[in-house]
Amino acid sequence: MIDLDAFIRGLPKAELHLHIEGSLEPEQMFAFARRNGVAIPYASVEDVRAAYAFGNLQDFLDIYYAGADVLRTRQDFHDLAMAYFDRVAADGVVHAEIMFDPQTHTMRGIPFADVIEGLLSAMAQAQGTHGMTSALILSFLRHLSEEDAFETLAAAQPWLDRIAAVGLDSSEMGHPPKKFARVFAAAARHGLRLVAHAGEEGPPDYVWQALDLLQVDRIDHGNRALEDDALVKRLVDEAMTLTVCSLSNLKLCVVDTLADHPIDHMLALGLHATINSDDPAYFGGYIAENYRAIALACHLDRPQLATLARNSFTGSFLPKDAITVHLKRLDAWLADHS
Ligand code: ADE
Ligand code: ZN
């Protein structure tokens, strides 16, 4: 029998919750800062890593937005995304749905076109070199206004056929999903799929709002849904995918220890949980490490890990026939490695 690490890396899987800006490694931060002539408030890579101790989501976001300042050119976005694809190809990722935060860049004067064209060229290259498919999720920053979100959707118009979905991220508390109901409805009218961070720090009511007022296709995180039995029933009945992020939950103090993580409870309840990396450069690991850490801490067995991988395909925005192909390949791989 292959060891756990080989099993996890070999398991074909999709990543559904990844902020591309959150894959900016400290070494890359220095390289981009140097080539763009941007000053950064750190003396060394070790200095940067030492700053990554977060008490909550906002602590992290402050550092994450500051880090993104080194991203200036189309080439930077291409290189950032390509480094991510190269890494996760080795983690068994065959499909990735990546979020990007255009407002983080357009508010600094970076053209929307440079951000998205850099990402799209890396996506095409990942398909060519790794056979990996990918999709883009345009995420609105929820601490900004509804009007700003509408302007961002308008800026995205020329690329709407290359964007799979819109999402909602940034500071959750005090910025309930209902603030974005109209912009999500407009995105749906353009044929985009919908996701939203909800229940990471925010209460179960925010998850209800994401379902009822935003009409999302997926919930990002969703941990606090467990506090509400009726909500759990709704999520199970609707087979709603939850994009759980194990190391993120640990680093942002959503759980005290990984052994306290409710992933096994989620699976036992019939919730369609998946495992993802969120912001791997900041939280200590890419997707395989997220699977490995939670498998060890919560004593997940291989059938449970296979369920998490299966859920990553059924919860993806791939066409139905592509999902069927991925599930067949997953089953074949499991038959060969059990
Ligand atoms: N932006 C990047 N990572 C995030 C997270 N975990 N929650 C909210 N916004 C984010
Ligand atoms: Zn996230």
JSON list of N, CA, C and O and ligand atoms in Angstrom, two decimals, residues 17 19 57 60-61 64-65 101 169-171 197 200 221 248 252 278-279 283, ligand 1:
[
{"chain": "A", "resi": 17, "resn": "HIS", "atom": "N", "xyz": [-11.07, 26.64, -3.90]},
{"chain": "A", "resi": 17, "resn": "HIS", "atom": "CA", "xyz": [-10.99, 27.84, -3.07]},
{"chain": "A", "resi": 17, "resn": "HIS", "atom": "C", "xyz": [-9.53, 28.24, -2.94]},
{"chain": "A", "resi": 17, "resn": "HIS", "atom": "O", "xyz": [-8.80, 27.73, -2.07]},
{"chain": "A", "resi": 19, "resn": "HIS", "atom": "N", "xyz": [-7.17, 31.92, -3.50]},
{"chain": "A", "resi": 19, "resn": "HIS", "atom": "CA", "xyz": [-7.01, 33.32, -3.91]},
{"chain": "A", "resi": 19, "resn": "HIS", "atom": "C", "xyz": [-5.64, 33.40, -4.54]},
{"chain": "A", "resi": 19, "resn": "HIS", "atom": "O", "xyz": [-4.63, 33.15, -3.85]},
{"chain": "A", "resi": 57, "resn": "LEU", "atom": "N", "xyz": [-9.06, 37.03, 10.90]},
{"chain": "A", "resi": 57, "resn": "LEU", "atom": "CA", "xyz": [-9.07, 37.27, 9.46]},
{"chain": "A", "resi": 57, "resn": "LEU", "atom": "C", "xyz": [-8.49, 38.66, 9.13]},
{"chain": "A", "resi": 57, "resn": "LEU", "atom": "O", "xyz": [-7.70, 38.80, 8.19]},
{"chain": "A", "resi": 60, "resn": "PHE", "atom": "N", "xyz": [-4.75, 39.04, 9.03]},
{"chain": "A", "resi": 60, "resn": "PHE", "atom": "CA", "xyz": [-4.20, 38.46, 7.80]},
{"chain": "A", "resi": 60, "resn": "PHE", "atom": "C", "xyz": [-4.44, 39.39, 6.62]},
{"chain": "A", "resi": 60, "resn": "PHE", "atom": "O", "xyz": [-3.52, 39.66, 5.83]},
{"chain": "A", "resi": 61, "resn": "LEU", "atom": "N", "xyz": [-5.67, 39.89, 6.49]},
{"chain": "A", "resi": 61, "resn": "LEU", "atom": "CA", "xyz": [-6.01, 40.69, 5.31]},
{"chain": "A", "resi": 61, "resn": "LEU", "atom": "C", "xyz": [-5.12, 41.93, 5.21]},
{"chain": "A", "resi": 61, "resn": "LEU", "atom": "O", "xyz": [-4.70, 42.31, 4.11]},
{"chain": "A", "resi": 64, "resn": "TYR", "atom": "N", "xyz": [-1.92, 40.76, 3.76]},
{"chain": "A", "resi": 64, "resn": "TYR", "atom": "CA", "xyz": [-2.15, 40.21, 2.41]},
{"chain": "A", "resi": 64, "resn": "TYR", "atom": "C", "xyz": [-2.34, 41.33, 1.38]},
{"chain": "A", "resi": 64, "resn": "TYR", "atom": "O", "xyz": [-1.76, 41.30, 0.29]},
{"chain": "A", "resi": 65, "resn": "TYR", "atom": "N", "xyz": [-3.11, 42.36, 1.72]},
{"chain": "A", "resi": 65, "resn": "TYR", "atom": "CA", "xyz": [-3.28, 43.47, 0.77]},
{"chain": "A", "resi": 65, "resn": "TYR", "atom": "C", "xyz": [-1.98, 44.25, 0.60]},
{"chain": "A", "resi": 65, "resn": "TYR", "atom": "O", "xyz": [-1.66, 44.70, -0.50]},
{"chain": "A", "resi": 101, "resn": "ASP", "atom": "N", "xyz": [-8.90, 39.15, -6.97]},
{"chain": "A", "resi": 101, "resn": "ASP", "atom": "CA", "xyz": [-9.53, 40.34, -6.37]},
{"chain": "A", "resi": 101, "resn": "ASP", "atom": "C", "xyz": [-9.20, 41.56, -7.22]},
{"chain": "A", "resi": 101, "resn": "ASP", "atom": "O", "xyz": [-8.26, 42.30, -6.90]},
{"chain": "A", "resi": 169, "resn": "ASP", "atom": "N", "xyz": [-15.32, 38.17, -0.99]},
{"chain": "A", "resi": 169, "resn": "ASP", "atom": "CA", "xyz": [-14.32, 37.87, 0.04]},
{"chain": "A", "resi": 169, "resn": "ASP", "atom": "C", "xyz": [-13.95, 39.14, 0.81]},
{"chain": "A", "resi": 169, "resn": "ASP", "atom": "O", "xyz": [-14.65, 40.13, 0.72]},
{"chain": "A", "resi": 170, "resn": "SER", "atom": "N", "xyz": [-12.89, 39.08, 1.58]},
{"chain": "A", "resi": 170, "resn": "SER", "atom": "CA", "xyz": [-12.42, 40.14, 2.48]},
{"chain": "A", "resi": 170, "resn": "SER", "atom": "C", "xyz": [-13.17, 40.10, 3.82]},
{"chain": "A", "resi": 170, "resn": "SER", "atom": "O", "xyz": [-13.76, 39.07, 4.16]},
{"chain": "A", "resi": 171, "resn": "SER", "atom": "N", "xyz": [-13.17, 41.23, 4.54]},
{"chain": "A", "resi": 171, "resn": "SER", "atom": "CA", "xyz": [-13.62, 41.26, 5.95]},
{"chain": "A", "resi": 171, "resn": "SER", "atom": "C", "xyz": [-15.10, 40.88, 6.06]},
{"chain": "A", "resi": 171, "resn": "SER", "atom": "O", "xyz": [-15.97, 41.63, 5.60]},
{"chain": "A", "resi": 197, "resn": "HIS", "atom": "N", "xyz": [-17.86, 33.81, 0.36]},
{"chain": "A", "resi": 197, "resn": "HIS", "atom": "CA", "xyz": [-17.35, 33.42, 1.67]},
{"chain": "A", "resi": 197, "resn": "HIS", "atom": "C", "xyz": [-18.47, 33.69, 2.67]},
{"chain": "A", "resi": 197, "resn": "HIS", "atom": "O", "xyz": [-19.05, 34.80, 2.70]},
{"chain": "A", "resi": 200, "resn": "GLU", "atom": "N", "xyz": [-17.20, 31.92, 7.82]},
{"chain": "A", "resi": 200, "resn": "GLU", "atom": "CA", "xyz": [-15.79, 31.73, 8.21]},
{"chain": "A", "resi": 200, "resn": "GLU", "atom": "C", "xyz": [-15.64, 32.34, 9.61]},
{"chain": "A", "resi": 200, "resn": "GLU", "atom": "O", "xyz": [-15.32, 31.66, 10.57]},
{"chain": "A", "resi": 221, "resn": "HIS", "atom": "N", "xyz": [-15.93, 28.29, 2.77]},
{"chain": "A", "resi": 221, "resn": "HIS", "atom": "CA", "xyz": [-15.79, 28.00, 4.21]},
{"chain": "A", "resi": 221, "resn": "HIS", "atom": "C", "xyz": [-17.11, 27.38, 4.73]},
{"chain": "A", "resi": 221, "resn": "HIS", "atom": "O", "xyz": [-17.31, 26.20, 4.59]},
{"chain": "A", "resi": 248, "resn": "SER", "atom": "N", "xyz": [-5.94, 27.26, 6.65]},
{"chain": "A", "resi": 248, "resn": "SER", "atom": "CA", "xyz": [-6.47, 28.63, 6.82]},
{"chain": "A", "resi": 248, "resn": "SER", "atom": "C", "xyz": [-7.26, 28.71, 8.13]},
{"chain": "A", "resi": 248, "resn": "SER", "atom": "O", "xyz": [-7.08, 29.65, 8.92]},
{"chain": "A", "resi": 252, "resn": "LEU", "atom": "N", "xyz": [-6.05, 31.26, 10.95]},
{"chain": "A", "resi": 252, "resn": "LEU", "atom": "CA", "xyz": [-6.90, 32.43, 11.25]},
{"chain": "A", "resi": 252, "resn": "LEU", "atom": "C", "xyz": [-7.74, 32.20, 12.51]},
{"chain": "A", "resi": 252, "resn": "LEU", "atom": "O", "xyz": [-8.70, 32.95, 12.77]},
{"chain": "A", "resi": 278, "resn": "ASP", "atom": "N", "xyz": [-6.93, 28.07, 0.15]},
{"chain": "A", "resi": 278, "resn": "ASP", "atom": "CA", "xyz": [-7.27, 29.47, 0.46]},
{"chain": "A", "resi": 278, "resn": "ASP", "atom": "C", "xyz": [-6.13, 30.42, 0.06]},
{"chain": "A", "resi": 278, "resn": "ASP", "atom": "O", "xyz": [-6.17, 31.00, -1.02]},
{"chain": "A", "resi": 279, "resn": "ASP", "atom": "N", "xyz": [-5.13, 30.57, 0.92]},
{"chain": "A", "resi": 279, "resn": "ASP", "atom": "CA", "xyz": [-3.99, 31.46, 0.67]},
{"chain": "A", "resi": 279, "resn": "ASP", "atom": "C", "xyz": [-2.72, 30.70, 1.06]},
{"chain": "A", "resi": 279, "resn": "ASP", "atom": "O", "xyz": [-2.13, 30.97, 2.12]},
{"chain": "A", "resi": 283, "resn": "PHE", "atom": "N", "xyz": [-0.55, 30.53, 4.71]},
{"chain": "A", "resi": 283, "resn": "PHE", "atom": "CA", "xyz": [-1.07, 29.61, 5.74]},
{"chain": "A", "resi": 283, "resn": "PHE", "atom": "C", "xyz": [-0.26, 28.33, 5.88]},
{"chain": "A", "resi": 283, "resn": "PHE", "atom": "O", "xyz": [-0.65, 27.44, 6.63]},
{"chain": "B", "resi": 1, "resn": "ADE", "atom": "N1", "xyz": [-9.26, 36.91, 1.00]},
{"chain": "B", "resi": 1, "resn": "ADE", "atom": "C1", "xyz": [-8.24, 36.04, 0.91]},
{"chain": "B", "resi": 1, "resn": "ADE", "atom": "N2", "xyz": [-8.43, 35.03, 1.76]},
{"chain": "B", "resi": 1, "resn": "ADE", "atom": "C2", "xyz": [-9.58, 35.26, 2.42]},
{"chain": "B", "resi": 1, "resn": "ADE", "atom": "C3", "xyz": [-10.33, 34.59, 3.42]},
{"chain": "B", "resi": 1, "resn": "ADE", "atom": "N3", "xyz": [-9.91, 33.44, 3.95]},
{"chain": "B", "resi": 1, "resn": "ADE", "atom": "N4", "xyz": [-11.47, 35.14, 3.84]},
{"chain": "B", "resi": 1, "resn": "ADE", "atom": "C4", "xyz": [-11.89, 36.29, 3.33]},
{"chain": "B", "resi": 1, "resn": "ADE", "atom": "N5", "xyz": [-11.25, 36.96, 2.39]},
{"chain": "B", "resi": 1, "resn": "ADE", "atom": "C5", "xyz": [-10.09, 36.45, 1.93]}
]
